[in-house]
XYZ file of C-alpha atoms in Angstrom:
249
model
C 92.000 83.278 113.498
C 94.171 86.364 113.162
C 97.909 86.647 113.800
C 99.630 90.019 114.035
C 103.347 90.463 113.396
C 105.130 93.780 113.704
C 107.577 94.523 110.876
C 110.351 94.941 113.467
C 110.489 91.402 114.848
C 111.930 90.607 118.282
C 111.829 86.880 117.576
C 115.511 86.542 116.751
C 116.539 88.474 119.872
C 114.216 86.362 122.001
C 115.710 83.140 120.638
C 119.208 84.467 121.304
C 118.335 85.084 124.948
C 116.876 81.614 125.285
C 119.900 80.037 123.630
C 122.161 81.686 126.176
C 120.176 80.094 128.999
C 119.430 76.614 127.605
C 121.406 74.097 125.528
C 120.195 73.667 121.944
C 119.031 70.106 121.346
C 118.716 70.349 117.575
C 119.636 72.943 114.960
C 117.069 74.062 112.387
C 117.514 72.406 109.012
C 118.912 73.884 105.817
C 116.599 74.189 102.825
C 116.402 75.801 99.401
C 113.200 76.867 97.693
C 112.377 77.790 94.110
C 110.732 80.114 93.189
C 110.765 82.603 96.094
C 107.357 84.081 95.213
C 104.247 82.941 93.380
C 101.551 84.653 91.313
C 98.134 83.255 90.417
C 95.731 84.980 88.038
C 92.725 82.714 87.464
C 90.862 79.706 88.819
C 92.205 76.411 87.541
C 95.771 77.719 87.356
C 98.282 75.751 89.416
C 101.748 76.898 90.402
C 104.475 74.786 91.950
C 107.239 75.490 94.422
C 110.093 73.067 95.093
C 111.659 72.589 98.529
C 115.004 70.798 98.831
C 116.509 69.482 102.058
C 120.175 70.480 102.085
C 120.710 69.325 105.645
C 121.862 66.034 107.123
C 118.625 64.968 108.811
C 115.145 64.123 107.628
C 112.342 66.519 108.562
C 108.567 66.539 108.677
C 107.266 69.709 107.013
C 103.848 71.347 107.342
C 102.365 73.733 104.758
C 99.850 76.502 105.506
C 98.416 79.302 103.357
C 97.082 82.431 105.085
C 95.618 85.713 103.876
C 98.060 88.599 104.338
C 96.915 92.103 105.235
C 98.618 95.174 106.684
C 97.349 97.669 109.247
C 99.325 100.471 110.916
C 102.679 99.023 109.883
C 101.864 95.497 111.028
C 101.518 92.317 108.994
C 98.271 90.541 109.838
C 97.746 86.895 108.893
C 94.250 85.432 108.752
C 93.001 81.922 108.146
C 91.828 81.604 104.537
C 90.368 78.909 102.285
C 90.922 80.873 99.057
C 93.996 78.802 98.121
C 94.851 75.124 98.442
C 98.397 73.792 98.922
C 99.194 70.126 98.394
C 100.582 68.141 100.103
C 99.823 69.808 103.452
C 102.333 67.593 105.312
C 105.323 65.629 104.019
C 108.628 64.104 105.090
C 111.781 65.396 103.442
C 114.853 63.175 103.507
C 118.404 64.602 103.281
C 119.160 65.604 99.683
C 115.563 65.032 98.584
C 113.120 67.511 97.041
C 109.374 67.969 97.357
C 107.071 69.722 94.903
C 104.217 71.707 96.489
C 101.275 72.590 94.242
C 99.228 75.718 94.884
C 95.894 76.598 93.292
C 92.664 78.521 93.874
C 89.714 76.849 95.521
C 87.374 79.461 94.050
C 87.431 82.634 91.995
C 88.178 85.687 94.143
C 86.903 88.902 92.542
C 88.807 92.014 93.564
C 89.786 95.351 92.047
C 93.140 94.990 93.840
C 95.772 92.319 94.026
C 95.225 90.027 97.018
C 98.166 88.930 99.132
C 98.831 85.634 100.894
C 101.723 83.909 102.629
C 102.696 80.292 102.065
C 104.363 79.009 105.239
C 106.522 75.873 105.062
C 107.504 74.913 108.582
C 109.462 72.137 110.245
C 107.457 70.079 112.703
C 109.666 69.786 115.823
C 110.733 66.222 116.547
C 109.895 64.623 119.866
C 112.295 65.434 122.699
C 113.615 62.530 124.709
C 112.268 62.407 128.269
C 114.594 64.103 130.741
C 116.256 66.399 128.180
C 115.952 70.118 128.860
C 116.799 72.539 126.095
C 115.664 74.709 123.236
C 114.586 72.973 120.067
C 114.855 75.016 116.878
C 112.394 74.761 113.977
C 112.619 76.699 110.728
C 109.705 78.427 109.015
C 109.975 79.519 105.377
C 107.645 82.299 104.233
C 106.784 82.742 100.540
C 104.656 85.671 99.285
C 101.778 84.709 97.001
C 99.901 87.216 94.842
C 96.406 86.642 93.454
C 95.211 89.057 90.775
C 92.839 89.330 87.853
C 94.281 89.364 84.335
C 93.203 93.017 84.037
C 95.669 93.972 86.797
C 98.776 92.409 85.270
C 99.935 95.664 83.663
C 98.983 97.808 86.664
C 101.590 99.463 88.859
C 101.777 100.571 92.501
C 101.090 104.269 93.023
C 103.091 105.728 95.904
C 102.254 108.956 97.720
C 104.948 110.221 100.123
C 104.519 112.573 103.070
C 107.152 113.937 105.482
C 106.590 115.845 108.705
C 109.216 117.499 110.878
C 108.932 116.384 114.499
C 111.933 118.277 115.856
C 115.324 119.502 114.681
C 116.650 115.971 114.099
C 113.500 113.857 113.651
C 111.252 113.220 110.652
C 108.074 111.196 110.297
C 108.164 109.779 106.770
C 105.073 108.023 105.412
C 104.171 106.322 102.162
C 100.759 105.203 100.950
C 100.290 102.787 98.087
C 97.194 103.961 96.226
C 97.767 101.509 93.381
C 96.173 98.077 92.893
C 99.451 96.142 93.292
C 102.116 95.786 95.993
C 105.592 97.239 96.052
C 108.727 95.891 97.722
C 111.202 98.488 99.021
C 114.800 97.301 99.388
C 116.530 100.658 99.992
C 115.495 104.121 101.156
C 117.507 107.321 100.857
C 116.330 110.748 102.041
C 118.106 114.000 101.189
C 117.228 117.611 100.480
C 117.023 118.683 96.851
C 119.736 121.315 97.378
C 122.311 118.899 98.855
C 123.781 115.574 97.818
C 124.382 114.583 101.444
C 121.905 112.025 102.788
C 119.798 112.771 105.821
C 118.984 109.072 106.041
C 119.944 105.945 104.119
C 119.017 102.379 104.947
C 118.563 98.969 103.348
C 115.027 97.647 103.754
C 112.945 94.546 103.285
C 109.566 96.243 103.358
C 106.391 95.325 101.492
C 103.656 97.919 101.082
C 100.524 96.103 99.969
C 97.892 97.631 97.694
C 95.849 100.275 99.538
C 98.060 100.278 102.654
C 100.567 102.632 104.277
C 103.919 102.415 106.017
C 105.889 104.942 108.045
C 109.352 105.464 109.470
C 110.515 107.712 112.305
C 113.871 108.993 111.060
C 116.607 110.403 113.250
C 119.055 112.542 111.293
C 122.556 113.669 112.211
C 122.080 116.963 110.416
C 119.681 119.604 111.658
C 116.550 119.772 109.511
C 115.560 123.180 108.218
C 111.934 124.183 107.818
C 110.205 124.590 104.432
C 112.751 122.509 102.554
C 112.116 120.109 99.717
C 113.066 116.475 100.315
C 114.181 113.967 97.704
C 113.001 110.410 98.375
C 114.948 107.744 96.493
C 114.033 104.059 96.705
C 115.138 100.764 95.217
C 112.094 98.576 94.564
C 110.955 95.478 92.690
C 109.799 97.974 90.044
C 113.271 99.528 89.740
C 114.664 102.770 91.151
C 112.223 105.553 92.005
C 112.647 109.196 92.948
C 110.095 111.640 94.358
C 110.483 115.251 95.568
C 108.128 116.432 98.319
C 107.838 119.452 100.598
C 108.576 118.966 104.274
C 105.579 119.763 106.473
C 105.660 121.128 109.992
C 103.091 120.210 112.674
């Protein structure tokens, strides 16, 4: 089973439209989790994540672990038996906490870090007969990284490319040639001969090992040909800066 999810999700907008047309029978709960990501490095290792119900109602929660890949800017989730989460289903009372344990079923040999997602999702409660409305359920997504001990000191290796589409449009691409992921939280694009930004935006973008991501950038300033661009990013590895030449088609 494969599930595709585009990085630009319309889910929130879709729910907003539905909410305007139907009454909401129940609000999604409020939860805290710790930690917000997990890393496993060998078989037999177990990591734990704690979920706390900060809401006023009890909830039945379901736990799933899926393999996480990326193709053409899309997240792709596939059924996987590499990892085991326990318990798979539990009830969480108001103010209570639940520990979820995560471990490997088997050794997974790979020259790159492997990515997974741990989904913790509310199971919608039964709707009384005759009620018509939208019932909300919350899904928490936690990234999980599986890597060999030899990869622990490895770093992502980013290669940037920029192409001018027209006077005010750039196609900016990045490929992660390294064996580990990178998380981009901010992107700034400028020319090396000017401090003024052509583009600046906060992000929440993962680029997994061996994958690519691209942005179509509209700029207010006209883009000259044969200029050098300065790409500045905030990442989970700290701030990075790269200068590249702008290409023309």
